Tab-separated table of C-alpha atoms in Angstrom:
chain	number	residue	atom	x	y	z
D	2	MET	CA	18.689	-4.077	0.950
D	3	PRO	CA	18.400	-0.516	1.473
D	4	PRO	CA	17.153	0.731	4.422
D	5	PHE	CA	14.437	2.796	2.581
D	6	GLU	CA	13.192	-0.657	-0.243
D	7	ARG	CA	13.214	-2.723	3.592
D	8	LEU	CA	11.074	0.546	4.780
D	9	PHE	CA	8.966	0.104	1.770
D	10	VAL	CA	9.358	-4.935	2.240
D	11	VAL	CA	7.806	-3.865	6.462
D	12	PHE	CA	4.200	-1.825	4.498
D	13	ARG	CA	4.029	-4.422	1.865
D	14	TRP	CA	4.333	-6.993	3.870
D	15	VAL	CA	2.109	-6.345	7.126
D	16	GLN	CA	-0.743	-4.857	4.020
D	17	LEU	CA	-0.642	-8.092	2.324
D	18	VAL	CA	-0.884	-10.955	6.287
D	19	ASP	CA	-4.757	-9.609	5.983
D	20	CYS	CA	-4.755	-12.286	3.828
D	21	ASP	CA	-7.791	-15.896	3.912
D	22	ILE	CA	-6.257	-18.756	5.525
D	23	GLY	CA	-5.156	-21.025	2.463
D	24	GLN	CA	-4.761	-18.287	0.010
D	25	THR	CA	-1.299	-17.648	-1.321
D	26	CYS	CA	-0.489	-14.018	-0.672
D	27	THR	CA	3.021	-13.893	-2.071
D	28	ASP	CA	6.701	-14.838	-2.373
D	29	LEU	CA	7.784	-13.618	0.905
D	30	SER	CA	11.390	-15.389	0.807
D	31	ARG	CA	13.350	-13.010	-0.512
D	32	VAL	CA	12.405	-10.552	2.588
D	33	ASP	CA	14.926	-9.632	5.014
D	34	LEU	CA	13.236	-11.258	7.892
D	35	ALA	CA	16.631	-10.864	10.910
D	36	PHE	CA	15.327	-5.953	9.336
D	37	LEU	CA	12.311	-7.353	10.385
D	38	ALA	CA	12.665	-9.382	13.217
D	39	ASN	CA	14.141	-5.792	15.197
D	40	VAL	CA	11.852	-3.647	13.582
D	41	HIS	CA	10.079	-2.345	16.473
D	42	VAL	CA	6.212	-1.996	15.058
D	43	ALA	CA	2.566	-2.883	15.790
D	44	PHE	CA	1.786	-6.172	13.099
D	45	TYR	CA	-2.196	-6.394	11.562
D	46	HIS	CA	-3.916	-9.717	11.218
D	47	ARG	CA	-7.422	-9.898	11.178
D	48	ALA	CA	-9.862	-8.494	13.772
D	49	MET	CA	-12.998	-11.109	14.799
D	50	ASN	CA	-11.059	-14.998	12.371
D	51	SER	CA	-8.261	-14.315	14.741
D	52	PRO	CA	-8.855	-15.294	18.872
D	53	ALA	CA	-7.506	-12.934	20.951
D	54	ARG	CA	-4.626	-12.345	22.924
D	55	PRO	CA	-4.561	-11.408	26.482
D	56	VAL	CA	-2.403	-7.541	27.741
D	57	ASP	CA	0.027	-8.258	29.992
D	58	PRO	CA	-1.945	-8.182	33.441
D	59	ASP	CA	0.739	-5.814	34.742
D	60	ARG	CA	-0.325	-2.534	32.727
D	61	ALA	CA	-3.867	-3.511	33.193
D	62	ARG	CA	-4.316	-3.198	37.006
D	63	GLY	CA	-7.804	-2.187	38.084
D	64	ARG	CA	-9.132	-2.996	35.212
D	65	ALA	CA	-11.093	-5.322	34.098
D	66	ALA	CA	-10.920	-6.571	30.886
D	67	LEU	CA	-8.180	-8.483	29.341
D	68	SER	CA	-8.029	-7.104	25.770
D	69	ARG	CA	-7.562	-4.583	23.545
D	70	ASP	CA	-9.104	-6.688	20.673
D	71	CYS	CA	-10.057	-4.432	17.748
D	72	GLY	CA	-14.389	-4.001	17.120
D	73	ARG	CA	-16.979	-5.359	14.980
D	74	TYR	CA	-16.093	-2.999	12.063
D	75	GLU	CA	-12.118	-3.485	11.531
D	76	ARG	CA	-10.641	-5.560	9.165
D	77	LEU	CA	-7.400	-5.297	10.439
D	78	ARG	CA	-6.104	-5.875	14.571
D	79	ARG	CA	-2.963	-4.527	16.175
D	80	GLU	CA	-0.649	-6.559	17.875
D	81	ASP	CA	2.238	-4.995	20.057
D	82	GLU	CA	5.582	-6.772	19.274
D	83	HIS	CA	9.146	-7.704	20.357
D	84	ASP	CA	11.805	-4.771	18.840
D	85	GLY	CA	14.829	-8.511	19.165
D	86	TRP	CA	16.376	-6.383	21.167
D	87	ASP	CA	17.440	-8.275	23.918
D	88	LEU	CA	16.667	-5.539	26.625
D	89	PRO	CA	13.941	-5.192	29.723
D	90	GLU	CA	11.375	-3.970	28.903
D	91	GLU	CA	8.228	-2.570	30.766
D	92	GLY	CA	5.026	-1.312	28.958
D	93	ALA	CA	3.086	1.323	30.924
D	94	VAL	CA	0.477	1.580	32.455
D	95	PHE	CA	-3.024	1.665	30.688
D	96	ARG	CA	-3.568	5.517	32.075
D	97	THR	CA	-7.061	7.126	32.082
D	98	GLU	CA	-7.370	9.112	28.333
D	99	VAL	CA	-9.995	11.650	28.054
D	100	SER	CA	-10.719	13.637	24.124
D	101	GLU	CA	-13.040	15.441	23.159
D	102	GLU	CA	-16.213	16.314	20.898
D	103	ARG	CA	-18.970	18.301	20.037
D	104	PRO	CA	-22.386	17.160	19.152
D	105	ARG	CA	-24.493	18.149	16.369
D	106	SER	CA	-27.234	16.821	18.568
D	107	ILE	CA	-27.144	14.727	22.146
D	108	ILE	CA	-30.610	13.645	22.063
D	109	ASN	CA	-30.954	9.881	21.478
D	110	TYR	CA	-34.166	8.285	19.846
D	111	VAL	CA	-34.497	4.653	20.859
D	112	ARG	CA	-37.711	3.341	19.041
D	113	SER	CA	-37.619	0.198	21.245
D	114	PRO	CA	-40.553	-1.389	22.282
D	115	ASP	CA	-39.550	-3.198	25.107
D	116	LEU	CA	-38.283	-0.280	27.174
D	117	PRO	CA	-40.510	2.296	29.297
D	118	PHE	CA	-38.405	5.462	28.005
D	119	ASP	CA	-38.460	6.742	23.921
D	120	ARG	CA	-35.358	8.959	24.484
D	121	THR	CA	-31.682	9.140	25.932
D	122	LEU	CA	-28.508	11.140	26.608
D	123	ASN	CA	-25.062	10.554	27.447
D	124	PRO	CA	-22.650	13.049	28.391
D	125	TYR	CA	-20.061	10.970	28.175
D	126	ARG	CA	-18.844	7.407	25.382
D	127	GLY	CA	-17.112	5.307	27.264
D	128	CYS	CA	-17.179	4.655	31.203
D	129	GLU	CA	-14.071	3.831	33.801
D	130	HIS	CA	-16.262	2.452	36.378
D	131	GLY	CA	-14.821	-1.153	33.753
D	132	CYS	CA	-17.630	-3.308	34.408
D	133	ILE	CA	-16.832	-6.642	32.574
D	134	TYR	CA	-20.880	-7.566	31.615
D	135	CYS	CA	-21.820	-3.354	30.667
D	136	PHE	CA	-23.560	-4.350	26.938
D	137	ALA	CA	-23.087	-0.586	25.840
D	138	ARG	CA	-19.045	-1.454	25.401
D	139	PRO	CA	-20.062	-2.549	21.565
D	140	THR	CA	-21.135	1.382	21.496
D	141	HIS	CA	-17.413	1.572	20.467
D	142	ALA	CA	-16.619	-0.444	17.750
D	143	TRP	CA	-18.018	3.265	16.416
D	144	LEU	CA	-15.286	4.716	16.632
D	145	GLY	CA	-12.915	2.236	15.542
D	146	LEU	CA	-11.736	1.574	19.672
D	147	SER	CA	-11.682	-1.583	21.424
D	148	PRO	CA	-14.589	-2.660	23.305
D	149	GLY	CA	-12.571	-4.035	25.642
D	150	LEU	CA	-10.273	-1.778	27.934
D	151	ASP	CA	-11.010	0.947	25.358
D	152	PHE	CA	-13.843	1.517	26.586
D	153	GLU	CA	-12.059	1.633	29.865
D	154	THR	CA	-9.967	3.956	29.176
D	155	ARG	CA	-9.911	6.481	26.410
D	156	LEU	CA	-13.280	7.871	27.129
D	157	VAL	CA	-15.366	10.385	25.000
D	158	ALA	CA	-16.024	13.858	26.717
D	159	ARG	CA	-19.029	15.749	25.166
D	160	PRO	CA	-18.365	19.273	26.453
D	161	ALA	CA	-20.458	21.058	25.048
D	162	ALA	CA	-24.150	18.892	25.572
D	163	PRO	CA	-25.491	21.776	28.069
D	164	GLU	CA	-25.373	23.629	25.403
D	165	VAL	CA	-27.572	21.329	22.783
D	166	LEU	CA	-29.853	20.097	25.243
D	167	ALA	CA	-31.004	23.456	25.801
D	168	ARG	CA	-31.059	24.024	21.880
D	169	GLU	CA	-32.976	20.936	21.865
D	170	LEU	CA	-35.298	21.806	24.039
D	171	ARG	CA	-36.140	24.662	22.399
D	172	ALA	CA	-37.460	23.509	19.181
D	173	ARG	CA	-41.011	24.676	17.525
D	174	LYS	CA	-41.170	20.730	16.626
D	175	TYR	CA	-39.494	19.297	20.698
D	176	SER	CA	-42.477	17.092	22.580
D	177	VAL	CA	-41.406	16.400	25.845
D	178	ALA	CA	-41.494	13.412	27.285
D	179	PRO	CA	-38.715	11.774	30.246
D	180	LEU	CA	-35.301	12.381	29.077
D	181	ALA	CA	-32.909	8.864	30.363
D	182	ILE	CA	-29.499	9.352	31.293
D	183	GLY	CA	-27.394	6.326	32.750
D	184	THR	CA	-28.879	3.518	29.982
D	185	ASN	CA	-25.294	3.322	27.849
D	186	THR	CA	-22.715	4.824	29.146
D	187	ASP	CA	-23.293	6.400	33.638
D	188	PRO	CA	-22.878	9.776	33.641
D	189	TYR	CA	-21.805	10.367	37.279
D	190	GLN	CA	-18.073	8.119	36.763
D	191	PRO	CA	-15.242	9.527	37.698
D	192	VAL	CA	-13.985	11.874	34.666
D	193	GLU	CA	-18.040	13.661	35.812
D	194	ARG	CA	-16.381	14.976	39.166
D	195	ASP	CA	-13.655	16.917	37.270
D	196	ARG	CA	-15.930	18.284	34.250
D	197	GLY	CA	-19.647	18.410	35.422
D	198	ILE	CA	-21.455	17.894	32.132
D	199	MET	CA	-23.632	15.220	33.930
D	200	ARG	CA	-24.481	18.393	36.256
D	201	ALA	CA	-24.837	21.613	33.865
D	202	CYS	CA	-27.151	19.241	31.809
D	203	LEU	CA	-29.404	18.573	35.217
D	204	GLU	CA	-29.633	21.761	35.470
D	205	VAL	CA	-30.762	22.485	31.391
D	206	LEU	CA	-32.754	20.487	33.033
D	207	ARG	CA	-34.330	22.059	35.778
D	208	ASP	CA	-34.789	25.789	34.518
D	209	PHE	CA	-36.729	23.808	31.897
D	210	ARG	CA	-38.918	21.944	34.433
D	211	HIS	CA	-38.364	19.294	32.086
D	212	PRO	CA	-38.571	15.098	33.558
D	213	VAL	CA	-35.152	12.856	34.076
D	214	ALA	CA	-34.494	8.911	34.931
D	215	ILE	CA	-30.759	8.328	35.991
D	216	VAL	CA	-29.644	5.171	35.790
D	217	THR	CA	-26.344	5.003	38.236
D	218	LYS	CA	-24.136	3.275	40.190
D	219	GLY	CA	-21.838	6.080	40.713
D	220	ALA	CA	-21.594	7.955	44.515
D	221	LEU	CA	-21.275	10.601	43.410
D	222	ILE	CA	-24.411	11.599	42.152
D	223	GLU	CA	-25.420	12.780	46.004
D	224	ARG	CA	-22.606	16.025	44.779
D	225	ASP	CA	-26.576	17.010	43.077
D	226	ILE	CA	-28.950	16.058	45.262
D	227	ASP	CA	-29.908	19.963	45.874
D	228	ILE	CA	-31.033	19.770	42.210
D	229	LEU	CA	-32.512	16.672	42.555
D	230	SER	CA	-34.449	16.790	45.484
D	231	ASP	CA	-35.786	20.200	44.388
D	232	MET	CA	-36.703	18.505	40.928
D	233	ALA	CA	-38.166	15.100	42.587
D	234	ALA	CA	-40.456	17.419	44.672
D	235	GLN	CA	-42.077	18.364	41.152
D	236	GLY	CA	-42.334	14.852	39.648
D	237	LEU	CA	-39.956	15.689	38.225
D	238	ALA	CA	-37.452	13.390	38.746
D	239	ARG	CA	-36.119	9.685	39.757
D	240	VAL	CA	-32.710	7.314	40.294
D	241	GLY	CA	-32.107	3.518	39.839
D	242	ILE	CA	-29.319	3.042	41.895
D	243	SER	CA	-27.626	-0.507	39.834
D	244	VAL	CA	-26.264	-3.163	42.617
D	245	THR	CA	-24.966	-5.974	40.928
D	246	THR	CA	-23.661	-7.888	44.508
D	247	LEU	CA	-22.591	-7.816	47.446
D	248	ASP	CA	-19.452	-9.197	48.125
D	249	ASP	CA	-16.935	-6.887	48.266
D	250	ARG	CA	-13.932	-9.074	46.326
D	251	LEU	CA	-17.211	-10.057	43.618
D	252	SER	CA	-17.407	-6.238	42.545
D	253	ARG	CA	-14.199	-5.293	42.322
D	254	ARG	CA	-12.762	-7.844	40.239
D	255	MET	CA	-16.121	-7.254	38.599
D	256	GLU	CA	-15.846	-3.930	38.534
D	257	PRO	CA	-13.374	-2.449	39.386
D	258	ARG	CA	-13.177	1.477	39.511
D	259	ALA	CA	-16.927	1.332	40.540
D	260	PRO	CA	-18.068	2.328	43.828
D	261	GLY	CA	-18.020	-0.958	46.283
D	262	PRO	CA	-21.793	-2.530	47.056
D	263	LYS	CA	-22.602	-0.233	50.735
D	264	ARG	CA	-21.515	2.531	49.028
D	265	ARG	CA	-23.963	2.347	46.895
D	266	LEU	CA	-26.880	0.940	48.975
D	267	ALA	CA	-25.295	4.398	51.335
D	268	ALA	CA	-26.408	6.775	47.861
D	269	ILE	CA	-29.696	5.227	48.181
D	270	LYS	CA	-30.241	6.188	51.559
D	271	ARG	CA	-29.179	9.631	51.588
D	272	LEU	CA	-31.586	10.408	48.106
D	273	THR	CA	-34.147	8.706	49.353
D	274	GLU	CA	-34.040	10.543	52.941
D	275	ALA	CA	-33.744	13.895	50.327
D	276	GLY	CA	-37.136	13.213	49.081
D	277	VAL	CA	-35.977	11.792	45.816
D	278	PRO	CA	-37.596	8.492	44.621
D	279	VAL	CA	-35.269	5.386	44.152
D	280	ARG	CA	-35.508	2.424	42.360
D	281	VAL	CA	-32.580	-0.024	43.700
D	282	MET	CA	-31.876	-1.718	40.283
D	283	ALA	CA	-30.565	-5.597	41.048
D	284	SER	CA	-28.876	-6.110	36.972
D	285	PRO	CA	-27.315	-8.094	35.860
D	286	MET	CA	-28.092	-10.948	37.362
D	287	ILE	CA	-25.945	-13.436	36.759
D	288	PRO	CA	-26.211	-17.449	36.723
D	289	ALA	CA	-24.684	-19.354	39.364
D	290	LEU	CA	-22.304	-16.397	40.466
D	291	THR	CA	-24.848	-13.841	41.653
D	292	ASP	CA	-27.931	-14.817	41.501
D	293	PRO	CA	-28.023	-16.115	45.014
D	294	GLU	CA	-28.000	-12.839	46.224
D	295	LEU	CA	-30.777	-11.392	44.228
D	296	GLU	CA	-33.809	-11.664	47.959
D	297	ALA	CA	-30.947	-10.141	49.665
D	298	ILE	CA	-29.465	-7.166	47.712
D	299	LEU	CA	-33.299	-6.317	47.460
D	300	ALA	CA	-33.776	-6.281	50.910
D	301	ALA	CA	-30.669	-4.173	51.558
D	302	GLY	CA	-31.830	-1.589	48.660
D	303	ALA	CA	-35.367	-1.617	51.150
D	304	GLU	CA	-33.283	-0.664	54.064
D	305	ALA	CA	-31.651	1.960	52.299
D	306	GLY	CA	-35.335	3.531	51.884
D	307	ALA	CA	-34.979	2.081	47.915
D	308	ASP	CA	-39.530	2.338	47.387
D	309	ALA	CA	-39.126	0.491	43.853
D	310	ALA	CA	-37.219	-2.604	42.226
D	311	SER	CA	-36.407	-3.898	39.420
D	312	TRP	CA	-34.054	-6.631	37.788
D	313	ILE	CA	-32.163	-8.460	34.226
D	314	MET	CA	-30.325	-10.751	33.311
D	315	LEU	CA	-26.429	-11.073	32.352
D	316	ARG	CA	-27.407	-9.912	27.997
D	317	LEU	CA	-23.314	-10.542	26.650
D	318	PRO	CA	-23.813	-9.230	22.976
D	319	LEU	CA	-21.312	-9.022	20.858
D	320	GLU	CA	-17.768	-7.946	21.699
D	321	VAL	CA	-19.290	-8.373	25.184
D	322	SER	CA	-19.747	-12.306	24.629
D	323	GLN	CA	-15.609	-13.018	24.128
D	324	LEU	CA	-14.786	-9.896	26.990
D	325	TRP	CA	-16.868	-11.521	29.703
D	326	GLN	CA	-16.033	-15.619	29.189
D	327	ASP	CA	-11.477	-14.982	29.052
D	328	TRP	CA	-12.889	-13.279	32.023
D	329	LEU	CA	-14.441	-15.578	33.631
D	330	ARG	CA	-12.180	-18.089	32.587
D	331	GLU	CA	-9.397	-16.444	34.702
D	332	HIS	CA	-11.646	-14.976	37.558
D	333	TYR	CA	-13.980	-18.269	37.909
D	334	PRO	CA	-13.006	-21.282	36.075
D	335	ASP	CA	-14.371	-23.826	37.980
D	336	ARG	CA	-17.662	-22.107	37.295
D	337	ALA	CA	-17.114	-20.369	33.620
D	338	ASN	CA	-19.339	-23.973	32.186
D	339	ARG	CA	-22.040	-23.574	33.934
D	340	ILE	CA	-22.441	-20.448	33.823
D	341	MET	CA	-22.207	-20.578	29.980
D	342	GLY	CA	-24.406	-23.239	30.367
D	343	HIS	CA	-27.565	-21.352	31.793
D	344	LEU	CA	-26.924	-18.173	29.438
D	345	ARG	CA	-27.553	-20.586	26.294
D	346	ASP	CA	-30.717	-22.795	27.800
D	347	MET	CA	-31.823	-19.143	27.941
D	348	HIS	CA	-31.550	-17.586	24.895
D	349	GLY	CA	-32.506	-20.669	22.615
D	350	GLY	CA	-28.589	-22.397	22.435
D	351	GLU	CA	-27.198	-19.584	22.130
D	352	VAL	CA	-25.396	-17.196	23.964
D	353	TYR	CA	-27.135	-14.665	23.287
D	354	SER	CA	-30.515	-12.902	21.560
D	355	ALA	CA	-31.935	-9.799	20.798
D	356	LYS	CA	-35.414	-11.142	21.101
D	357	TRP	CA	-37.935	-8.515	21.859
D	358	PHE	CA	-39.243	-8.775	25.429
D	359	ASN	CA	-36.606	-11.525	26.359
D	360	ARG	CA	-33.582	-10.177	25.739
D	361	MET	CA	-33.310	-8.041	29.241
D	362	ARG	CA	-34.714	-11.852	30.633
D	363	GLY	CA	-33.725	-14.271	28.673
D	364	GLU	CA	-36.723	-17.256	29.073
D	365	GLY	CA	-37.167	-21.078	30.047
D	366	PRO	CA	-37.323	-22.686	32.965
D	367	TYR	CA	-34.477	-20.790	34.656
D	368	ALA	CA	-35.692	-17.000	33.430
D	369	ASP	CA	-38.923	-18.041	35.057
D	370	LEU	CA	-37.516	-19.373	37.968
D	371	MET	CA	-35.883	-15.916	38.534
D	372	ALA	CA	-38.834	-14.105	38.123
D	373	ALA	CA	-40.790	-15.473	40.468
D	374	ARG	CA	-38.433	-15.592	43.595
D	375	PHE	CA	-37.622	-11.531	41.568
D	376	ARG	CA	-42.066	-11.360	42.683
D	377	ARG	CA	-41.703	-13.001	45.583
D	378	ALA	CA	-39.397	-11.075	47.771
D	379	VAL	CA	-40.664	-7.552	45.672
D	380	ARG	CA	-44.407	-8.615	47.200
D	381	ALA	CA	-42.207	-9.616	50.825
D	382	LEU	CA	-40.398	-6.179	50.784
D	383	GLY	CA	-43.290	-3.632	49.713
D	384	LEU	CA	-41.638	-3.075	46.501
D	385	ASP	CA	-44.490	-4.011	44.786
D	386	ARG	CA	-45.623	-0.929	43.494
D	387	ASP	CA	-45.103	1.394	40.483
D	388	GLN	CA	-43.183	4.632	41.529
D	389	PRO	CA	-45.953	7.639	39.704
D	390	PRO	CA	-45.455	8.675	36.604
D	391	LEU	CA	-43.123	11.137	36.096
D	392	ARG	CA	-45.118	15.228	34.821
D	393	CYS	CA	-44.282	16.123	31.461
D	394	ASP	CA	-47.342	19.307	32.592
D	395	LEU	CA	-45.044	21.276	33.637
D	396	PHE	CA	-42.832	21.471	31.121
D	397	ALA	CA	-41.371	25.757	29.882
D	398	PRO	CA	-38.704	26.519	28.426
D	399	PRO	CA	-37.162	29.858	30.420
D	400	PRO	CA	-37.136	33.341	28.928
D	401	ARG	CA	-32.752	33.716	27.187
D	402	LYS	CA	-31.243	37.380	27.470
D	403	GLY	CA	-32.777	39.855	24.970
D	404	ASP	CA	-36.699	37.734	24.833
D	405	GLN	CA	-39.797	40.130	24.611
D	406	LEU	CA	-41.727	39.060	28.416
D	407	SER	CA	-45.520	37.900	27.552
D	408	LEU	CA	-48.539	40.257	28.836
D	409	PHE	CA	-50.240	38.053	30.467
């Protein structure tokens, strides 16, 4: 078969394998199978109807996800096939790649009735912390990327975020309310150390005297204590630090590139010493894995200086469910059935339910027991008081160069 005809057959075959099971696609008897076996090509199959194909663990060192399957919007899935040459090959280790985008808007308005905020900001898409349970993983599917390894390794930075934020805050129609940062991806993930996008956004918020609530696992937040302490003194800033477990080994497996538990507690201490109100967040709580630590996590947070606490049960929306179950079978096969059984009991037999007001904590006896344990612990530790609301009355866009100053 001439080379150009062989090339056509390859592309035609790749298209035709995307057929429903049992459907006759075409007669492939004339395809030069020896040629196909020696072509180094990534073949594609149905994305959501095929089992996950794990990657070589040596290539995913320091990552939590075990696969890079495409997301729910992709009809096809990429698979690496051997090129047929009898030569040893080592795949490259997955390195973190950062691309850039310029957003047209940066404030995302949310209308979820069970959230205490109505707007968020995300300096980055994807998160190098790589927490296997992260409910934000499915957002990478919007980019045509994998919620698995791509979410941890193919990040998108938004360097124009501070500029766009300032423009949106100056809009005549803008109505001030607390801005939540870190509710999707962590603003203090490792890439922030070099990019500094989060710090620049904080500088804008400080200049506008705009209230902000930050959620993070990143110890890098200590870098911005100078800004946060000034804002906190005016009632404009507070922070939530997520502590999932006090077990260093479990944390390293589950959150491979996030600071360890002791480092997060140290960040709580430094922030509170600087006058920044901090909430210790025992989130997510994983039944039969981390939930026995609930009281210990809250006590450690209180000792570090936290003045409030919260908790959320493990959530497994969309692609996160399979990623989590693959990870669980790999690291804790003896507990996998028990953990998943508890989750199904809390969500009406499903792995996850997005029902308003129940999705965060589930329902049923196990969820009720967790809630009761939390209430008892925070009451004993003095963490059951509400933090004062952030102030919105101080908001004032700073004058720009060339603006006419007020006479009064």
